[in-house]
CSV table of C-alpha atoms and ligand atoms in Angstrom, one decimal:
chain,number,residue,atom,x,y,z
A,161,MET,CA,-10.7,18.3,-7.3
A,162,SER,CA,-7.9,21.1,-7.5
A,163,THR,CA,-4.8,19.7,-9.0
A,164,THR,CA,-2.8,22.9,-8.7
A,165,PRO,CA,0.2,22.4,-6.2
A,166,ARG,CA,0.4,24.8,-3.4
A,167,LYS,CA,3.3,26.9,-2.9
A,168,HIS,CA,4.6,25.0,-0.3
A,169,ALA,CA,4.4,21.7,-2.3
A,170,GLY,CA,7.2,22.8,-4.5
A,171,PRO,CA,7.4,22.1,-8.4
A,172,ALA,CA,5.1,19.3,-8.0
A,173,ALA,CA,5.1,18.7,-11.8
A,174,ALA,CA,3.0,15.6,-12.5
A,175,PRO,CA,0.4,14.6,-14.9
A,176,TYR,CA,-3.2,15.5,-14.1
A,177,ALA,CA,-4.4,11.7,-14.3
A,178,ALA,CA,-1.5,10.5,-12.0
A,179,VAL,CA,-2.6,13.2,-9.4
A,180,ARG,CA,-6.2,12.4,-9.7
A,181,ASP,CA,-5.7,8.5,-9.4
A,182,LEU,CA,-3.6,9.0,-6.3
A,183,VAL,CA,-6.3,11.3,-4.6
A,184,LEU,CA,-8.9,8.7,-5.5
A,185,ALA,CA,-6.8,5.9,-4.3
A,186,ASN,CA,-6.6,7.8,-0.8
A,187,ARG,CA,-10.3,8.3,-0.8
A,188,ILE,CA,-11.2,4.5,-1.6
A,189,LEU,CA,-8.6,3.2,1.1
A,190,ALA,CA,-10.1,5.3,3.6
A,191,THR,CA,-13.7,4.6,2.8
A,192,GLU,CA,-12.8,0.8,2.7
A,193,GLY,CA,-11.3,1.0,6.2
A,194,ILE,CA,-7.7,0.1,5.0
A,195,LEU,CA,-6.4,3.5,6.0
A,196,ASP,CA,-7.7,5.6,8.7
A,197,ALA,CA,-6.0,8.6,10.0
A,198,PHE,CA,-2.7,6.9,9.5
A,199,GLY,CA,-1.0,5.1,6.4
A,200,HIS,CA,-0.3,6.2,3.1
A,201,VAL,CA,-0.5,5.3,-0.7
A,202,SER,CA,2.0,6.5,-3.2
A,203,ALA,CA,2.5,6.2,-7.2
A,204,ARG,CA,5.6,6.1,-9.1
A,205,HIS,CA,6.0,9.2,-11.1
A,206,PRO,CA,4.8,8.3,-14.7
A,207,VAL,CA,7.3,10.3,-16.7
A,208,ASN,CA,10.2,10.3,-14.2
A,209,PRO,CA,10.8,6.6,-12.6
A,210,ALA,CA,13.4,8.3,-10.0
A,211,ARG,CA,10.3,10.3,-8.4
A,212,TYR,CA,7.2,9.4,-6.8
A,213,LEU,CA,3.8,11.1,-5.8
A,214,ILE,CA,2.6,11.0,-2.3
A,215,SER,CA,0.4,13.3,-0.1
A,216,ARG,CA,2.0,15.4,2.4
A,217,SER,CA,1.4,14.4,5.9
A,218,LEU,CA,-2.5,14.2,5.9
A,219,ALA,CA,-5.3,11.7,6.8
A,220,PRO,CA,-5.9,10.1,3.6
A,221,ALA,CA,-9.6,10.7,3.6
A,222,LEU,CA,-8.8,14.5,3.3
A,223,VAL,CA,-6.1,14.5,0.7
A,224,GLN,CA,-6.8,16.7,-2.4
A,225,GLY,CA,-4.7,17.2,-5.6
A,226,GLU,CA,-2.9,20.2,-4.1
A,227,ASP,CA,-1.6,18.1,-1.2
A,228,ILE,CA,0.1,15.7,-3.7
A,229,LEU,CA,4.2,16.1,-3.5
A,230,VAL,CA,6.7,14.7,-5.7
A,231,LEU,CA,9.6,13.1,-3.8
A,232,ASP,CA,13.0,11.6,-5.0
A,233,LEU,CA,14.1,8.0,-4.2
A,234,ASP,CA,15.8,9.4,-1.0
A,235,SER,CA,12.2,10.5,0.1
A,236,ASN,CA,13.2,14.2,-0.3
A,237,PRO,CA,10.8,16.5,-1.8
A,238,ASP,CA,11.5,18.0,-5.3
A,239,GLY,CA,12.2,21.8,-4.5
A,240,GLU,CA,11.6,23.9,-1.5
A,241,THR,CA,8.5,23.0,0.7
A,242,THR,CA,7.2,23.8,4.2
A,243,ALA,CA,4.8,20.9,4.2
A,244,ALA,CA,5.0,18.1,6.8
A,245,LEU,CA,6.1,14.8,5.3
A,246,TYR,CA,4.9,11.4,6.2
A,247,LEU,CA,7.6,10.1,8.7
A,248,GLU,CA,7.6,6.5,7.2
A,249,ARG,CA,8.0,7.8,3.6
A,250,TYR,CA,11.2,5.9,3.3
A,251,ILE,CA,9.1,2.7,2.9
A,252,HIS,CA,8.0,4.0,-0.5
A,253,GLY,CA,11.4,5.5,-1.7
A,254,GLU,CA,13.4,2.4,-0.8
A,255,ILE,CA,11.2,0.0,-2.4
A,256,TYR,CA,11.0,2.0,-5.6
A,257,ARG,CA,14.7,2.1,-5.6
A,258,ARG,CA,14.8,-1.7,-5.5
A,259,ARG,CA,11.7,-2.8,-7.4
A,260,PRO,CA,11.7,-1.2,-10.8
A,261,ASP,CA,8.6,-3.4,-11.4
A,262,VAL,CA,6.6,-1.5,-8.7
A,263,GLN,CA,4.4,1.4,-9.8
A,264,ALA,CA,2.4,1.8,-6.6
A,265,ILE,CA,2.6,1.1,-2.8
A,266,VAL,CA,0.1,1.1,-0.1
A,267,HIS,CA,1.4,1.1,3.5
A,268,SER,CA,-1.5,0.5,6.0
A,269,HIS,CA,-2.2,-0.6,9.4
A,270,SER,CA,-5.0,-2.9,8.2
A,271,PRO,CA,-6.3,-4.2,11.6
A,272,THR,CA,-7.1,-8.1,10.6
A,273,THR,CA,-3.5,-8.5,9.1
A,274,ILE,CA,-1.9,-7.7,12.4
A,275,PRO,CA,-2.5,-11.0,14.1
A,276,PHE,CA,-0.6,-12.9,11.3
A,277,GLY,CA,2.6,-10.6,11.9
A,278,VAL,CA,2.8,-11.7,15.6
A,279,THR,CA,2.0,-15.3,15.6
A,280,ARG,CA,3.2,-18.6,14.0
A,281,VAL,CA,0.1,-18.7,11.6
A,282,LYS,CA,1.2,-17.7,8.2
A,283,LEU,CA,-1.1,-15.3,6.2
A,284,ARG,CA,-2.1,-17.4,3.1
A,285,PRO,CA,-4.7,-17.1,0.3
A,286,ILE,CA,-7.8,-18.6,1.2
A,287,CYS,CA,-10.1,-17.3,-1.5
A,288,HIS,CA,-9.6,-16.5,-5.1
A,289,MET,CA,-9.6,-12.9,-4.8
A,290,SER,CA,-6.1,-13.1,-2.9
A,291,GLY,CA,-3.9,-15.2,-4.8
A,292,PHE,CA,-1.3,-12.3,-4.9
A,293,LEU,CA,-0.4,-13.4,-1.4
A,294,GLY,CA,1.2,-16.6,-2.3
A,295,SER,CA,2.2,-19.1,0.3
A,296,ALA,CA,5.3,-17.3,1.7
A,297,THR,CA,4.3,-13.8,3.0
A,298,PRO,CA,7.4,-12.2,4.5
A,299,ILE,CA,7.4,-10.7,7.9
A,300,PHE,CA,9.4,-7.6,8.4
A,301,ASP,CA,10.5,-7.4,12.2
A,302,ILE,CA,11.8,-4.0,13.1
A,303,ARG,CA,13.7,-5.4,16.0
A,304,ASP,CA,16.0,-7.2,13.7
A,305,SER,CA,17.4,-3.8,12.8
A,306,ILE,CA,16.8,-1.6,16.0
A,307,LYS,CA,16.3,-3.2,19.6
A,308,HIS,CA,14.4,-0.3,20.8
A,309,SER,CA,12.2,1.7,18.5
A,310,ASP,CA,8.7,3.4,18.4
A,311,MET,CA,8.0,0.8,15.5
A,312,LEU,CA,8.0,3.4,12.6
A,313,VAL,CA,10.1,3.1,9.4
A,314,ARG,CA,11.5,6.6,10.0
A,315,THR,CA,14.9,6.3,8.5
A,316,PRO,CA,16.4,5.3,5.1
A,317,ALA,CA,18.1,2.4,6.6
A,318,LEU,CA,14.8,0.9,7.9
A,319,GLY,CA,13.3,1.6,4.7
A,320,VAL,CA,16.0,-0.5,3.2
A,321,ALA,CA,15.6,-3.2,5.7
A,322,LEU,CA,11.8,-3.5,4.8
A,323,ALA,CA,12.3,-3.5,1.1
A,324,GLU,CA,14.9,-6.2,1.4
A,325,SER,CA,12.4,-8.1,3.7
A,326,LEU,CA,9.7,-7.7,0.9
A,327,GLY,CA,12.3,-8.9,-1.8
A,328,GLU,CA,10.1,-9.8,-4.8
A,329,HIS,CA,6.7,-10.6,-2.9
A,330,SER,CA,3.6,-8.6,-3.4
A,331,LEU,CA,3.0,-8.0,0.4
A,332,ALA,CA,5.2,-7.8,3.6
A,333,LEU,CA,3.6,-7.9,7.0
A,334,MET,CA,5.2,-5.5,9.7
A,335,ARG,CA,5.3,-7.1,13.0
A,336,GLY,CA,3.0,-5.2,15.5
A,337,HIS,CA,2.4,-2.4,13.0
A,338,GLY,CA,0.7,-3.3,9.7
A,339,ASN,CA,1.9,-4.3,6.2
A,340,VAL,CA,3.1,-2.9,2.8
A,341,VAL,CA,1.5,-3.9,-0.6
A,342,VAL,CA,3.1,-3.3,-4.0
A,343,ALA,CA,1.7,-3.5,-7.5
A,344,ALA,CA,2.4,-2.7,-11.2
A,345,ASP,CA,-0.1,0.1,-11.1
A,346,ILE,CA,-2.4,2.0,-8.5
A,347,LYS,CA,-5.7,0.1,-9.2
A,348,ALA,CA,-3.8,-3.2,-8.5
A,349,ALA,CA,-2.4,-1.9,-5.4
A,350,VAL,CA,-5.6,-0.8,-3.9
A,351,TYR,CA,-7.3,-4.1,-4.9
A,352,ARG,CA,-4.6,-5.9,-3.0
A,353,ALA,CA,-4.6,-3.7,0.1
A,354,ILE,CA,-8.4,-4.3,0.3
A,355,TYR,CA,-8.3,-8.0,-0.4
A,356,CYS,CA,-5.3,-8.6,2.1
A,357,GLU,CA,-7.6,-7.3,4.8
A,358,VAL,CA,-10.6,-9.3,3.5
A,359,ASN,CA,-8.2,-12.5,3.1
A,360,ALA,CA,-7.1,-12.0,6.9
A,361,ARG,CA,-10.6,-11.8,7.9
A,362,LEU,CA,-11.6,-14.9,6.2
A,363,GLN,CA,-8.7,-16.9,7.4
A,364,LEU,CA,-9.2,-16.0,11.1
A,365,GLN,CA,-12.9,-17.2,10.5
A,366,ALA,CA,-11.9,-20.4,8.9
A,367,LEU,CA,-9.3,-21.0,11.5
A,368,GLN,CA,-12.0,-20.8,14.2
A,369,LEU,CA,-14.0,-23.9,12.3
A,370,ASP,CA,-10.6,-25.9,11.4
A,371,PRO,CA,-7.2,-25.4,12.4
A,372,LYS,CA,-6.1,-26.7,9.0
A,373,PRO,CA,-8.3,-25.0,6.3
A,374,ARG,CA,-7.6,-25.8,2.7
A,375,TYR,CA,-5.8,-22.9,1.3
A,376,LEU,CA,-5.3,-22.1,-2.5
A,377,SER,CA,-2.3,-24.0,-3.9
A,378,ASP,CA,0.5,-22.3,-5.3
A,379,SER,CA,-0.7,-22.8,-8.8
A,380,GLU,CA,-4.3,-21.5,-8.0
A,381,ALA,CA,-3.0,-18.5,-6.3
A,382,ALA,CA,-0.8,-17.5,-9.4
A,383,GLN,CA,-3.4,-18.2,-11.9
A,384,SER,CA,-6.2,-16.4,-10.0
A,385,ASP,CA,-4.0,-13.4,-9.5
A,386,THR,CA,-3.2,-13.3,-13.1
A,387,THR,CA,-6.9,-13.3,-13.9
A,388,ASN,CA,-7.9,-10.8,-11.1
A,389,MET,CA,-5.2,-8.2,-12.3
A,390,LYS,CA,-6.7,-7.8,-15.6
A,391,VAL,CA,-9.9,-6.7,-14.2
A,392,ALA,CA,-8.7,-4.5,-11.3
A,393,GLY,CA,-10.5,-1.6,-12.9
A,394,ARG,CA,-13.8,-2.8,-12.2
A,395,PRO,CA,-13.6,-2.8,-8.5
A,396,TRP,CA,-11.9,0.4,-8.8
A,397,ARG,CA,-15.0,2.1,-10.4
A,398,TYR,CA,-17.2,0.3,-7.8
A,399,TRP,CA,-15.1,1.6,-4.9
A,400,ALA,CA,-14.9,5.1,-6.3
A,401,GLU,CA,-18.7,5.2,-6.3
A,402,ARG,CA,-18.8,4.0,-2.7
A,403,ALA,CA,-16.3,6.6,-1.9
A,404,GLY,CA,-18.6,9.4,-3.5
A,405,CYS,CA,-15.7,10.2,-5.9
A,406,ALA,CA,-17.0,9.0,-9.2
A,407,ASP,CA,-16.2,12.6,-10.5
A,408,LEU,CA,-12.5,11.6,-10.3
A,409,LEU,CA,-13.0,8.6,-12.7
A,410,ASP,CA,-11.7,8.9,-16.2
A,411,SER,CA,-14.4,8.4,-18.8
B,186,LIG,ZN1,2.9,2.8,9.6
């Protein structure tokens, strides 16, 4: 992997490991079907918390080190660049601004979560791998901010509205669009984005068998999440292998 920024990327001064892990996160999330041609993952700059790293506008499966840009919390790039930027980058900047605990963010259109954003059935943790969901997943409805939109979080004001909807949660569903997942490091963010989709799938299956499945209690959800976050490095390595990117793993 090349980690040399392209000329159009501006002074994307970021430690090698942060760029490498972000490239790997892109590849993993694409391989696991969480990101397709759309959606994005970012990481807070490890040295300057008022900056974050994200790819230029590109399908995640194609992202390389040279595509990684450094943006400020207004979601403007550091330095001059001719690179196209993600339209919805304000999701990232406004959440980083409001949540100093957040170090990585995934915005995806992961398909099985969509029904839970448009119906009265709440997305709830149904297996021990998804305790991070908690029992009160917020739903961001863009129509509360703009009556007629193209559904994209394409302005700073919409980024603020989404960040406020997320509050202190790990996940917010976005009505008719997808979701945003946050975590204290990039491995945990990838883990949560993947298991959010897995949980939605399992919950839909359970609801076909019984309209009132037995979900994890708040206590079970919190305790299992604490346990799982300690071992988020294990699935990271496994997913890196599946993505054909073992060469991007640290030793
Ligand atoms: Zn989107």
